[in-house]
Amino acid sequence: MSRGVVPRQPARSGRQDRVRVGRTSLTAKAVTGTKNARAGAGTVARPGRGKASEAAPKGRKKLAASNVSSAKIKGYDPLAPERVSEILRRLDQLYPEVTCALTHSSAWELLVATILSAQSTDANVNRVTPELFRKYPTVQAFAALTPEQLEPDVRSTGFFRNKSKSVVGAAKKIVADFGGQVPDDMDNLLTLPGVARKTANVVLGSWFKKAEGLVVDTHVHRISRRLELTTQNDPQKIEQDLMKIIPREKWILFSHQIIWHGRKLCIARKPKCADCTLENLCHAADKTWSTVDMHKNAKV
Ligand code: SF4
């Protein structure tokens, strides 16, 4: 965490200085954390942490999404440029120089690692790929395989039959149609077996430094919904929504930042909201601690 960014913590008393539950404290004008969190007077909602929340003292609200749909809240626009800019600013503070967590030393290695990362963790993929690339050091070496030959090497990443087919198929096409070089444009990347926009955006952004779109993986999907940056569920539609509100020069970094945020704090089951610097900008329905209203639609 960068210096100067102090994670918010729940007060031991269960009270947050002068924050009121039951009103939306964020408006398009008031997007800065401190001012916003300090507006108004009242008590703070407590975490929904199993027995602890059940044992909340009388008179204190349990943490639960209010029946509030953000569209109905007067003056609240989750896509207001000021709000989006503030989210980006705080992400820059939290994750100033994050990059792709998949180990690679070429566009081909990154492509393979990204295909293998589907339904798996980056750590798991990083355990497999060093030996894989030692055994098959070039795209031509992969192209000479059958999918069945590759299966034992990638088995531990899950869905290994499909992944083997995709990797060998992509290698054969790259050798046959692209002179052994991974193409550096979206249209040609999308012709490779097993490559959809997410994989193409990873390779274009992280290796070729081309911002053709945003990577929408499970973290970006979840957090974009929680932050109400989209109401869509389809990754392509989420990407289109994000492309409209995130400045193009931020597309590559934003994807990495959100992916890191999803790993570190905004995890799927119990997000660490009390440690999150986006907390008072976030109205997610499944927050575990909140100083602002929670919106029932702000969830995956
Ligand atoms: S406040 Fe909680 S739900 Fe919202 S972005 Fe932070 S960790 Fe995620």
PDB file of C-alpha atoms and ligand atoms in Angstrom:
ATOM      1  CA  MET A   1       0.000   0.000   0.000  1.00  0.00           C
ATOM      2  CA  SER A   2       1.388   3.376  -0.931  1.00  0.00           C
ATOM      3  CA  ARG A   3       2.384   5.836   1.724  1.00  0.00           C
ATOM      4  CA  GLY A   4      -0.268   8.243   2.819  1.00  0.00           C
ATOM      5  CA  VAL A   5      -3.147   5.861   2.123  1.00  0.00           C
ATOM      6  CA  VAL A   6      -4.556   4.961   5.509  1.00  0.00           C
ATOM      7  CA  PRO A   7      -7.056   2.108   5.518  1.00  0.00           C
ATOM      8  CA  ARG A   8     -10.310   2.963   7.194  1.00  0.00           C
ATOM      9  CA  GLN A   9     -11.039   0.976  10.290  1.00  0.00           C
ATOM     10  CA  PRO A  10     -14.251   0.499  12.202  1.00  0.00           C
ATOM     11  CA  ALA A  11     -14.194   2.284  15.540  1.00  0.00           C
ATOM     12  CA  ARG A  12     -14.091  -0.069  18.507  1.00  0.00           C
ATOM     13  CA  SER A  13     -17.265   1.493  19.765  1.00  0.00           C
ATOM     14  CA  GLY A  14     -18.991   0.555  16.538  1.00  0.00           C
ATOM     15  CA  ARG A  15     -19.519   4.209  15.781  1.00  0.00           C
ATOM     16  CA  GLN A  16     -18.056   6.156  12.941  1.00  0.00           C
ATOM     17  CA  ASP A  17     -17.729   9.850  13.495  1.00  0.00           C
ATOM     18  CA  ARG A  18     -20.957  11.526  12.605  1.00  0.00           C
ATOM     19  CA  VAL A  19     -22.030   9.218   9.796  1.00  0.00           C
ATOM     20  CA  ARG A  20     -25.709   8.620   9.344  1.00  0.00           C
ATOM     21  CA  VAL A  21     -27.242   5.399   8.155  1.00  0.00           C
ATOM     22  CA  GLY A  22     -30.276   5.691   5.982  1.00  0.00           C
ATOM     23  CA  ARG A  23     -29.212   8.495   3.727  1.00  0.00           C
ATOM     24  CA  THR A  24     -26.991   8.566   0.720  1.00  0.00           C
ATOM     25  CA  SER A  25     -24.055  10.679   1.727  1.00  0.00           C
ATOM     26  CA  LEU A  26     -22.441  10.603  -1.703  1.00  0.00           C
ATOM     27  CA  THR A  27     -23.565  13.096  -4.266  1.00  0.00           C
ATOM     28  CA  ALA A  28     -21.970  14.076  -7.523  1.00  0.00           C
ATOM     29  CA  LYS A  29     -20.478  17.057  -5.712  1.00  0.00           C
ATOM     30  CA  ALA A  30     -19.353  15.331  -2.564  1.00  0.00           C
ATOM     31  CA  VAL A  31     -17.041  12.609  -3.721  1.00  0.00           C
ATOM     32  CA  THR A  32     -14.069  13.095  -1.493  1.00  0.00           C
ATOM     33  CA  GLY A  33     -13.793  10.546   1.253  1.00  0.00           C
ATOM     34  CA  THR A  34     -13.103  12.585   4.346  1.00  0.00           C
ATOM     35  CA  LYS A  35     -15.634  15.272   3.722  1.00  0.00           C
ATOM     36  CA  ASN A  36     -18.193  12.733   2.743  1.00  0.00           C
ATOM     37  CA  ALA A  37     -17.642  10.389   5.630  1.00  0.00           C
ATOM     38  CA  ARG A  38     -17.846  13.266   8.032  1.00  0.00           C
ATOM     39  CA  ALA A  39     -21.082  14.650   6.740  1.00  0.00           C
ATOM     40  CA  GLY A  40     -24.158  14.308   8.886  1.00  0.00           C
ATOM     41  CA  ALA A  41     -24.564  12.758  12.306  1.00  0.00           C
ATOM     42  CA  GLY A  42     -25.620   9.360  13.529  1.00  0.00           C
ATOM     43  CA  THR A  43     -24.467   5.778  13.809  1.00  0.00           C
ATOM     44  CA  VAL A  44     -22.751   3.441  11.445  1.00  0.00           C
ATOM     45  CA  ALA A  45     -24.004   0.109  10.212  1.00  0.00           C
ATOM     46  CA  ARG A  46     -22.039  -2.817  11.574  1.00  0.00           C
ATOM     47  CA  PRO A  47     -20.527  -5.715   9.693  1.00  0.00           C
ATOM     48  CA  GLY A  48     -22.701  -8.684   8.851  1.00  0.00           C
ATOM     49  CA  ARG A  49     -20.164 -11.068  10.342  1.00  0.00           C
ATOM     50  CA  GLY A  50     -22.134 -14.076  11.509  1.00  0.00           C
ATOM     51  CA  LYS A  51     -22.732 -14.121  15.243  1.00  0.00           C
ATOM     52  CA  ALA A  52     -21.088 -10.775  15.799  1.00  0.00           C
ATOM     53  CA  SER A  53     -23.686  -9.019  13.723  1.00  0.00           C
ATOM     54  CA  GLU A  54     -26.507 -11.008  15.251  1.00  0.00           C
ATOM     55  CA  ALA A  55     -25.333  -9.785  18.609  1.00  0.00           C
ATOM     56  CA  ALA A  56     -25.450  -6.133  17.580  1.00  0.00           C
ATOM     57  CA  PRO A  57     -26.674  -4.004  20.456  1.00  0.00           C
ATOM     58  CA  LYS A  58     -30.252  -2.848  20.469  1.00  0.00           C
ATOM     59  CA  GLY A  59     -30.927   0.285  18.539  1.00  0.00           C
ATOM     60  CA  ARG A  60     -27.964  -0.200  16.221  1.00  0.00           C
ATOM     61  CA  LYS A  61     -28.758  -1.136  12.670  1.00  0.00           C
ATOM     62  CA  LYS A  62     -27.607  -4.475  11.335  1.00  0.00           C
ATOM     63  CA  LEU A  63     -25.740  -4.249   8.069  1.00  0.00           C
ATOM     64  CA  ALA A  64     -28.160  -5.047   5.311  1.00  0.00           C
ATOM     65  CA  ALA A  65     -28.787  -3.597   1.905  1.00  0.00           C
ATOM     66  CA  SER A  66     -31.559  -1.096   2.125  1.00  0.00           C
ATOM     67  CA  ASN A  67     -34.306  -1.542  -0.350  1.00  0.00           C
ATOM     68  CA  VAL A  68     -32.777   1.235  -2.344  1.00  0.00           C
ATOM     69  CA  SER A  69     -32.267   1.006  -6.039  1.00  0.00           C
ATOM     70  CA  SER A  70     -29.605   3.528  -6.990  1.00  0.00           C
ATOM     71  CA  ALA A  71     -31.697   4.734  -9.914  1.00  0.00           C
ATOM     72  CA  LYS A  72     -34.286   6.002  -7.443  1.00  0.00           C
ATOM     73  CA  ILE A  73     -31.920   7.997  -5.275  1.00  0.00           C
ATOM     74  CA  LYS A  74     -32.292  11.644  -6.008  1.00  0.00           C
ATOM     75  CA  GLY A  75     -29.093  13.315  -7.026  1.00  0.00           C
ATOM     76  CA  TYR A  76     -27.030  10.130  -7.003  1.00  0.00           C
ATOM     77  CA  ASP A  77     -25.403   9.157 -10.259  1.00  0.00           C
ATOM     78  CA  PRO A  78     -22.943   6.264  -9.943  1.00  0.00           C
ATOM     79  CA  LEU A  79     -21.431   7.233 -13.293  1.00  0.00           C
ATOM     80  CA  ALA A  80     -20.905  10.900 -12.450  1.00  0.00           C
ATOM     81  CA  PRO A  81     -17.484  11.891 -13.821  1.00  0.00           C
ATOM     82  CA  GLU A  82     -16.448  13.226 -10.396  1.00  0.00           C
ATOM     83  CA  ARG A  83     -17.217   9.900  -8.752  1.00  0.00           C
ATOM     84  CA  VAL A  84     -15.441   7.859 -11.430  1.00  0.00           C
ATOM     85  CA  SER A  85     -12.398  10.173 -11.248  1.00  0.00           C
ATOM     86  CA  GLU A  86     -12.270   9.790  -7.490  1.00  0.00           C
ATOM     87  CA  ILE A  87     -12.392   5.997  -7.768  1.00  0.00           C
ATOM     88  CA  LEU A  88      -9.524   6.133 -10.279  1.00  0.00           C
ATOM     89  CA  ARG A  89      -7.548   8.493  -8.071  1.00  0.00           C
ATOM     90  CA  ARG A  90      -7.843   6.229  -5.064  1.00  0.00           C
ATOM     91  CA  LEU A  91      -6.964   3.148  -7.123  1.00  0.00           C
ATOM     92  CA  ASP A  92      -3.836   4.979  -8.321  1.00  0.00           C
ATOM     93  CA  GLN A  93      -2.869   5.602  -4.712  1.00  0.00           C
ATOM     94  CA  LEU A  94      -3.513   2.033  -3.686  1.00  0.00           C
ATOM     95  CA  TYR A  95      -2.013   0.265  -6.694  1.00  0.00           C
ATOM     96  CA  PRO A  96       0.316   2.706  -8.443  1.00  0.00           C
ATOM     97  CA  GLU A  97       2.373   0.316 -10.546  1.00  0.00           C
ATOM     98  CA  VAL A  98       0.591  -2.995 -10.737  1.00  0.00           C
ATOM     99  CA  THR A  99       1.081  -5.265 -13.715  1.00  0.00           C
ATOM    100  CA  CYS A 100      -0.009  -8.669 -14.915  1.00  0.00           C
ATOM    101  CA  ALA A 101       0.633 -11.366 -12.299  1.00  0.00           C
ATOM    102  CA  LEU A 102       1.170 -14.131 -14.860  1.00  0.00           C
ATOM    103  CA  THR A 103       4.853 -14.990 -15.290  1.00  0.00           C
ATOM    104  CA  HIS A 104       5.915 -14.613 -18.924  1.00  0.00           C
ATOM    105  CA  SER A 105       8.786 -13.467 -21.082  1.00  0.00           C
ATOM    106  CA  SER A 106       7.129 -13.216 -24.506  1.00  0.00           C
ATOM    107  CA  ALA A 107       3.745 -12.558 -26.080  1.00  0.00           C
ATOM    108  CA  TRP A 108       3.376 -16.285 -26.752  1.00  0.00           C
ATOM    109  CA  GLU A 109       4.072 -17.217 -23.130  1.00  0.00           C
ATOM    110  CA  LEU A 110       1.583 -14.612 -21.941  1.00  0.00           C
ATOM    111  CA  LEU A 111      -1.016 -15.931 -24.372  1.00  0.00           C
ATOM    112  CA  VAL A 112      -0.533 -19.506 -23.133  1.00  0.00           C
ATOM    113  CA  ALA A 113      -0.568 -18.432 -19.474  1.00  0.00           C
ATOM    114  CA  THR A 114      -3.768 -16.445 -19.995  1.00  0.00           C
ATOM    115  CA  ILE A 115      -5.504 -19.374 -21.694  1.00  0.00           C
ATOM    116  CA  LEU A 116      -4.443 -21.613 -18.794  1.00  0.00           C
ATOM    117  CA  SER A 117      -5.625 -19.097 -16.200  1.00  0.00           C
ATOM    118  CA  ALA A 118      -9.315 -19.578 -17.051  1.00  0.00           C
ATOM    119  CA  GLN A 119     -11.070 -21.038 -13.992  1.00  0.00           C
ATOM    120  CA  SER A 120      -7.713 -21.239 -12.238  1.00  0.00           C
ATOM    121  CA  THR A 121      -5.533 -18.954 -10.145  1.00  0.00           C
ATOM    122  CA  ASP A 122      -2.506 -17.065 -11.424  1.00  0.00           C
ATOM    123  CA  ALA A 123      -0.417 -18.727  -8.720  1.00  0.00           C
ATOM    124  CA  ASN A 124      -1.462 -22.135  -9.967  1.00  0.00           C
ATOM    125  CA  VAL A 125      -0.616 -21.213 -13.554  1.00  0.00           C
ATOM    126  CA  ASN A 126       2.743 -19.773 -12.478  1.00  0.00           C
ATOM    127  CA  ARG A 127       3.588 -23.111 -10.897  1.00  0.00           C
ATOM    128  CA  VAL A 128       2.990 -24.908 -14.198  1.00  0.00           C
ATOM    129  CA  THR A 129       4.392 -22.591 -16.848  1.00  0.00           C
ATOM    130  CA  PRO A 130       8.139 -22.512 -16.024  1.00  0.00           C
ATOM    131  CA  GLU A 131       8.476 -26.251 -16.638  1.00  0.00           C
ATOM    132  CA  LEU A 132       6.071 -26.065 -19.585  1.00  0.00           C
ATOM    133  CA  PHE A 133       8.137 -23.411 -21.374  1.00  0.00           C
ATOM    134  CA  ARG A 134      11.363 -25.248 -20.553  1.00  0.00           C
ATOM    135  CA  LYS A 135       9.958 -28.385 -22.169  1.00  0.00           C
ATOM    136  CA  TYR A 136       8.463 -26.582 -25.182  1.00  0.00           C
ATOM    137  CA  PRO A 137      10.507 -23.383 -25.606  1.00  0.00           C
ATOM    138  CA  THR A 138       8.953 -22.071 -28.840  1.00  0.00           C
ATOM    139  CA  VAL A 139       5.568 -21.659 -30.435  1.00  0.00           C
ATOM    140  CA  GLN A 140       6.746 -24.131 -33.088  1.00  0.00           C
ATOM    141  CA  ALA A 141       7.381 -26.732 -30.384  1.00  0.00           C
ATOM    142  CA  PHE A 142       3.779 -26.357 -29.202  1.00  0.00           C
ATOM    143  CA  ALA A 143       2.520 -26.488 -32.808  1.00  0.00           C
ATOM    144  CA  ALA A 144       4.191 -29.866 -33.275  1.00  0.00           C
ATOM    145  CA  LEU A 145       2.145 -31.397 -30.434  1.00  0.00           C
ATOM    146  CA  THR A 146      -1.242 -33.009 -30.361  1.00  0.00           C
ATOM    147  CA  PRO A 147      -3.603 -31.753 -27.653  1.00  0.00           C
ATOM    148  CA  GLU A 148      -3.387 -35.155 -25.976  1.00  0.00           C
ATOM    149  CA  GLN A 149       0.386 -34.828 -25.669  1.00  0.00           C
ATOM    150  CA  LEU A 150       0.031 -31.495 -23.870  1.00  0.00           C
ATOM    151  CA  GLU A 151      -2.719 -32.567 -21.487  1.00  0.00           C
ATOM    152  CA  PRO A 152      -0.522 -34.037 -18.706  1.00  0.00           C
ATOM    153  CA  ASP A 153       1.534 -30.829 -18.573  1.00  0.00           C
ATOM    154  CA  VAL A 154      -1.468 -28.560 -17.964  1.00  0.00           C
ATOM    155  CA  ARG A 155      -3.734 -30.950 -16.072  1.00  0.00           C
ATOM    156  CA  SER A 156      -3.344 -29.186 -12.725  1.00  0.00           C
ATOM    157  CA  THR A 157      -4.809 -25.927 -14.097  1.00  0.00           C
ATOM    158  CA  GLY A 158      -8.203 -27.584 -14.622  1.00  0.00           C
ATOM    159  CA  PHE A 159     -10.260 -27.982 -17.791  1.00  0.00           C
ATOM    160  CA  PHE A 160      -7.065 -29.360 -19.238  1.00  0.00           C
ATOM    161  CA  ARG A 161      -8.576 -31.001 -22.327  1.00  0.00           C
ATOM    162  CA  ASN A 162     -10.107 -27.781 -23.617  1.00  0.00           C
ATOM    163  CA  LYS A 163      -7.035 -25.780 -22.641  1.00  0.00           C
ATOM    164  CA  SER A 164      -4.697 -28.215 -24.422  1.00  0.00           C
ATOM    165  CA  LYS A 165      -6.848 -27.985 -27.525  1.00  0.00           C
ATOM    166  CA  SER A 166      -6.800 -24.183 -27.409  1.00  0.00           C
ATOM    167  CA  VAL A 167      -3.048 -23.858 -26.822  1.00  0.00           C
ATOM    168  CA  VAL A 168      -2.058 -26.346 -29.535  1.00  0.00           C
ATOM    169  CA  GLY A 169      -4.674 -24.914 -31.911  1.00  0.00           C
ATOM    170  CA  ALA A 170      -3.426 -21.360 -31.319  1.00  0.00           C
ATOM    171  CA  ALA A 171       0.191 -22.454 -31.841  1.00  0.00           C
ATOM    172  CA  LYS A 172      -0.636 -24.176 -35.138  1.00  0.00           C
ATOM    173  CA  LYS A 173      -2.516 -21.120 -36.426  1.00  0.00           C
ATOM    174  CA  ILE A 174       0.203 -18.684 -35.346  1.00  0.00           C
ATOM    175  CA  VAL A 175       2.824 -20.773 -37.156  1.00  0.00           C
ATOM    176  CA  ALA A 176       0.668 -21.317 -40.252  1.00  0.00           C
ATOM    177  CA  ASP A 177      -0.882 -17.850 -40.637  1.00  0.00           C
ATOM    178  CA  PHE A 178       1.235 -15.354 -38.715  1.00  0.00           C
ATOM    179  CA  GLY A 179       4.811 -16.466 -39.340  1.00  0.00           C
ATOM    180  CA  GLY A 180       5.221 -17.731 -35.774  1.00  0.00           C
ATOM    181  CA  GLN A 181       4.485 -14.289 -34.271  1.00  0.00           C
ATOM    182  CA  VAL A 182       1.560 -13.589 -31.972  1.00  0.00           C
ATOM    183  CA  PRO A 183      -0.556 -10.994 -33.810  1.00  0.00           C
ATOM    184  CA  ASP A 184      -0.720  -7.584 -32.173  1.00  0.00           C
ATOM    185  CA  ASP A 185      -4.237  -6.592 -33.153  1.00  0.00           C
ATOM    186  CA  MET A 186      -7.627  -7.544 -31.816  1.00  0.00           C
ATOM    187  CA  ASP A 187      -9.130  -8.893 -35.034  1.00  0.00           C
ATOM    188  CA  ASN A 188      -6.333 -11.371 -35.692  1.00  0.00           C
ATOM    189  CA  LEU A 189      -6.018 -12.411 -32.055  1.00  0.00           C
ATOM    190  CA  LEU A 190      -9.706 -13.268 -32.029  1.00  0.00           C
ATOM    191  CA  THR A 191      -9.151 -15.755 -34.880  1.00  0.00           C
ATOM    192  CA  LEU A 192      -6.991 -17.922 -32.594  1.00  0.00           C
ATOM    193  CA  PRO A 193      -8.644 -20.930 -30.960  1.00  0.00           C
ATOM    194  CA  GLY A 194      -9.461 -20.328 -27.302  1.00  0.00           C
ATOM    195  CA  VAL A 195      -8.937 -16.575 -27.556  1.00  0.00           C
ATOM    196  CA  ALA A 196     -11.825 -14.233 -26.726  1.00  0.00           C
ATOM    197  CA  ARG A 197     -11.705 -10.535 -25.877  1.00  0.00           C
ATOM    198  CA  LYS A 198     -10.486 -11.039 -22.328  1.00  0.00           C
ATOM    199  CA  THR A 199      -7.404 -12.996 -23.396  1.00  0.00           C
ATOM    200  CA  ALA A 200      -6.803 -10.681 -26.357  1.00  0.00           C
ATOM    201  CA  ASN A 201      -6.987  -7.613 -24.076  1.00  0.00           C
ATOM    202  CA  VAL A 202      -4.496  -9.164 -21.643  1.00  0.00           C
ATOM    203  CA  VAL A 203      -1.972  -9.796 -24.435  1.00  0.00           C
ATOM    204  CA  LEU A 204      -2.557  -6.464 -26.183  1.00  0.00           C
ATOM    205  CA  GLY A 205      -2.423  -4.441 -22.968  1.00  0.00           C
ATOM    206  CA  SER A 206       0.283  -6.206 -20.980  1.00  0.00           C
ATOM    207  CA  TRP A 207       2.665  -7.172 -23.787  1.00  0.00           C
ATOM    208  CA  PHE A 208       2.006  -4.848 -26.720  1.00  0.00           C
ATOM    209  CA  LYS A 209       0.882  -1.900 -24.501  1.00  0.00           C
ATOM    210  CA  LYS A 210      -2.108  -1.347 -26.761  1.00  0.00           C
ATOM    211  CA  ALA A 211      -5.341  -0.213 -25.141  1.00  0.00           C
ATOM    212  CA  GLU A 212      -7.945  -1.830 -27.355  1.00  0.00           C
ATOM    213  CA  GLY A 213     -10.340  -2.578 -24.512  1.00  0.00           C
ATOM    214  CA  LEU A 214     -10.537  -3.555 -20.866  1.00  0.00           C
ATOM    215  CA  VAL A 215      -9.896  -6.968 -19.416  1.00  0.00           C
ATOM    216  CA  VAL A 216     -13.136  -8.220 -17.871  1.00  0.00           C
ATOM    217  CA  ASP A 217     -12.337 -11.226 -15.729  1.00  0.00           C
ATOM    218  CA  THR A 218     -14.193 -12.414 -12.665  1.00  0.00           C
ATOM    219  CA  HIS A 219     -12.708  -9.632 -10.465  1.00  0.00           C
ATOM    220  CA  VAL A 220     -13.500  -6.817 -12.892  1.00  0.00           C
ATOM    221  CA  HIS A 221     -16.973  -8.252 -13.369  1.00  0.00           C
ATOM    222  CA  ARG A 222     -17.681  -8.410  -9.631  1.00  0.00           C
ATOM    223  CA  ILE A 223     -16.171  -5.073  -8.623  1.00  0.00           C
ATOM    224  CA  SER A 224     -17.650  -3.103 -11.518  1.00  0.00           C
ATOM    225  CA  ARG A 225     -21.049  -4.308 -10.383  1.00  0.00           C
ATOM    226  CA  ARG A 226     -20.373  -3.564  -6.727  1.00  0.00           C
ATOM    227  CA  LEU A 227     -19.220  -0.051  -7.591  1.00  0.00           C
ATOM    228  CA  GLU A 228     -22.245   0.397  -9.872  1.00  0.00           C
ATOM    229  CA  LEU A 229     -20.062   1.163 -12.873  1.00  0.00           C
ATOM    230  CA  THR A 230     -22.250  -1.216 -14.834  1.00  0.00           C
ATOM    231  CA  THR A 231     -25.534  -3.029 -14.442  1.00  0.00           C
ATOM    232  CA  GLN A 232     -24.613  -5.656 -17.021  1.00  0.00           C
ATOM    233  CA  ASN A 233     -23.666  -9.273 -16.464  1.00  0.00           C
ATOM    234  CA  ASP A 234     -22.269 -10.114 -19.869  1.00  0.00           C
ATOM    235  CA  PRO A 235     -18.496  -9.468 -19.961  1.00  0.00           C
ATOM    236  CA  GLN A 236     -18.622  -7.833 -23.395  1.00  0.00           C
ATOM    237  CA  LYS A 237     -21.363  -5.439 -22.281  1.00  0.00           C
ATOM    238  CA  ILE A 238     -19.476  -4.691 -19.066  1.00  0.00           C
ATOM    239  CA  GLU A 239     -16.407  -3.893 -21.150  1.00  0.00           C
ATOM    240  CA  GLN A 240     -18.452  -1.554 -23.365  1.00  0.00           C
ATOM    241  CA  ASP A 241     -19.842   0.233 -20.287  1.00  0.00           C
ATOM    242  CA  LEU A 242     -16.387   0.651 -18.750  1.00  0.00           C
ATOM    243  CA  MET A 243     -14.935   1.906 -22.026  1.00  0.00           C
ATOM    244  CA  LYS A 244     -17.469   4.741 -21.959  1.00  0.00           C
ATOM    245  CA  ILE A 245     -16.559   6.021 -18.490  1.00  0.00           C
ATOM    246  CA  ILE A 246     -12.857   5.170 -18.039  1.00  0.00           C
ATOM    247  CA  PRO A 247     -10.423   7.342 -20.018  1.00  0.00           C
ATOM    248  CA  ARG A 248      -8.643   5.270 -22.665  1.00  0.00           C
ATOM    249  CA  GLU A 249      -5.196   6.011 -21.259  1.00  0.00           C
ATOM    250  CA  LYS A 250      -6.341   4.300 -18.052  1.00  0.00           C
ATOM    251  CA  TRP A 251      -7.768   1.131 -19.578  1.00  0.00           C
ATOM    252  CA  ILE A 252      -4.688  -1.077 -19.129  1.00  0.00           C
ATOM    253  CA  LEU A 253      -3.827   0.074 -15.613  1.00  0.00           C
ATOM    254  CA  PHE A 254      -7.454   0.136 -14.432  1.00  0.00           C
ATOM    255  CA  SER A 255      -7.880  -3.552 -15.357  1.00  0.00           C
ATOM    256  CA  HIS A 256      -4.756  -4.513 -13.402  1.00  0.00           C
ATOM    257  CA  GLN A 257      -5.760  -2.360 -10.431  1.00  0.00           C
ATOM    258  CA  ILE A 258      -9.229  -3.853 -10.190  1.00  0.00           C
ATOM    259  CA  ILE A 259      -7.845  -7.379 -10.524  1.00  0.00           C
ATOM    260  CA  TRP A 260      -5.397  -6.700  -7.673  1.00  0.00           C
ATOM    261  CA  HIS A 261      -8.158  -5.075  -5.640  1.00  0.00           C
ATOM    262  CA  GLY A 262     -10.262  -8.189  -6.161  1.00  0.00           C
ATOM    263  CA  ARG A 263      -7.454 -10.376  -4.882  1.00  0.00           C
ATOM    264  CA  LYS A 264      -6.430  -8.256  -1.923  1.00  0.00           C
ATOM    265  CA  LEU A 265      -9.574  -6.615  -0.554  1.00  0.00           C
ATOM    266  CA  CYS A 266     -12.700  -6.838  -2.642  1.00  0.00           C
ATOM    267  CA  ILE A 267     -12.806 -10.600  -2.537  1.00  0.00           C
ATOM    268  CA  ALA A 268     -15.880 -12.466  -3.637  1.00  0.00           C
ATOM    269  CA  ARG A 269     -17.271 -13.795  -0.367  1.00  0.00           C
ATOM    270  CA  LYS A 270     -16.331 -11.431   2.421  1.00  0.00           C
ATOM    271  CA  PRO A 271     -14.884  -8.236   1.009  1.00  0.00           C
ATOM    272  CA  LYS A 272     -12.616  -6.426   3.470  1.00  0.00           C
ATOM    273  CA  CYS A 273     -14.618  -3.213   3.358  1.00  0.00           C
ATOM    274  CA  ALA A 274     -13.245  -1.833   6.633  1.00  0.00           C
ATOM    275  CA  ASP A 275      -9.776  -1.786   5.042  1.00  0.00           C
ATOM    276  CA  CYS A 276     -10.903  -0.423   1.669  1.00  0.00           C
ATOM    277  CA  THR A 277     -10.195   3.160   0.686  1.00  0.00           C
ATOM    278  CA  LEU A 278     -13.103   3.074  -1.751  1.00  0.00           C
ATOM    279  CA  GLU A 279     -15.482   2.335   1.104  1.00  0.00           C
ATOM    280  CA  ASN A 280     -17.434   5.574   1.245  1.00  0.00           C
ATOM    281  CA  LEU A 281     -17.805   5.589  -2.542  1.00  0.00           C
ATOM    282  CA  CYS A 282     -19.165   2.061  -2.570  1.00  0.00           C
ATOM    283  CA  HIS A 283     -22.789   1.103  -2.003  1.00  0.00           C
ATOM    284  CA  ALA A 284     -22.425  -2.606  -2.716  1.00  0.00           C
ATOM    285  CA  ALA A 285     -25.235  -4.741  -1.362  1.00  0.00           C
ATOM    286  CA  ASP A 286     -22.837  -7.327   0.058  1.00  0.00           C
ATOM    287  CA  LYS A 287     -20.452  -5.013   1.917  1.00  0.00           C
ATOM    288  CA  THR A 288     -19.226  -6.264   5.262  1.00  0.00           C
ATOM    289  CA  TRP A 289     -18.917  -2.787   6.766  1.00  0.00           C
ATOM    290  CA  SER A 290     -20.417   0.459   5.601  1.00  0.00           C
ATOM    291  CA  THR A 291     -20.680   4.126   6.374  1.00  0.00           C
ATOM    292  CA  VAL A 292     -23.083   4.750   3.497  1.00  0.00           C
ATOM    293  CA  ASP A 293     -26.345   3.299   2.234  1.00  0.00           C
ATOM    294  CA  MET A 294     -26.100  -0.014   0.478  1.00  0.00           C
ATOM    295  CA  HIS A 295     -27.970  -0.427  -2.772  1.00  0.00           C
ATOM    296  CA  LYS A 296     -29.725  -3.690  -3.369  1.00  0.00           C
ATOM    297  CA  ASN A 297     -28.816  -3.794  -7.051  1.00  0.00           C
ATOM    298  CA  ALA A 298     -25.119  -3.140  -6.483  1.00  0.00           C
ATOM    299  CA  LYS A 299     -24.038  -6.756  -6.576  1.00  0.00           C
ATOM    300  CA  VAL A 300     -23.188  -9.506  -9.003  1.00  0.00           C
TER     301      VAL A 300
HETATM  302  S1  SF4 B   1     -16.016  -1.190   0.083  1.00  0.00           S
HETATM  303 FE1  SF4 B   1     -16.048  -3.433   0.122  1.00  0.00          FE
HETATM  304  S2  SF4 B   1     -17.380  -4.045  -1.579  1.00  0.00           S
HETATM  305 FE2  SF4 B   1     -16.825  -1.894  -1.897  1.00  0.00          FE
HETATM  306  S3  SF4 B   1     -15.007  -1.925  -3.218  1.00  0.00           S
HETATM  307 FE3  SF4 B   1     -14.266  -1.874  -1.111  1.00  0.00          FE
HETATM  308  S4  SF4 B   1     -13.983  -4.019  -0.512  1.00  0.00           S
HETATM  309 FE4  SF4 B   1     -15.287  -3.985  -2.362  1.00  0.00          FE
END
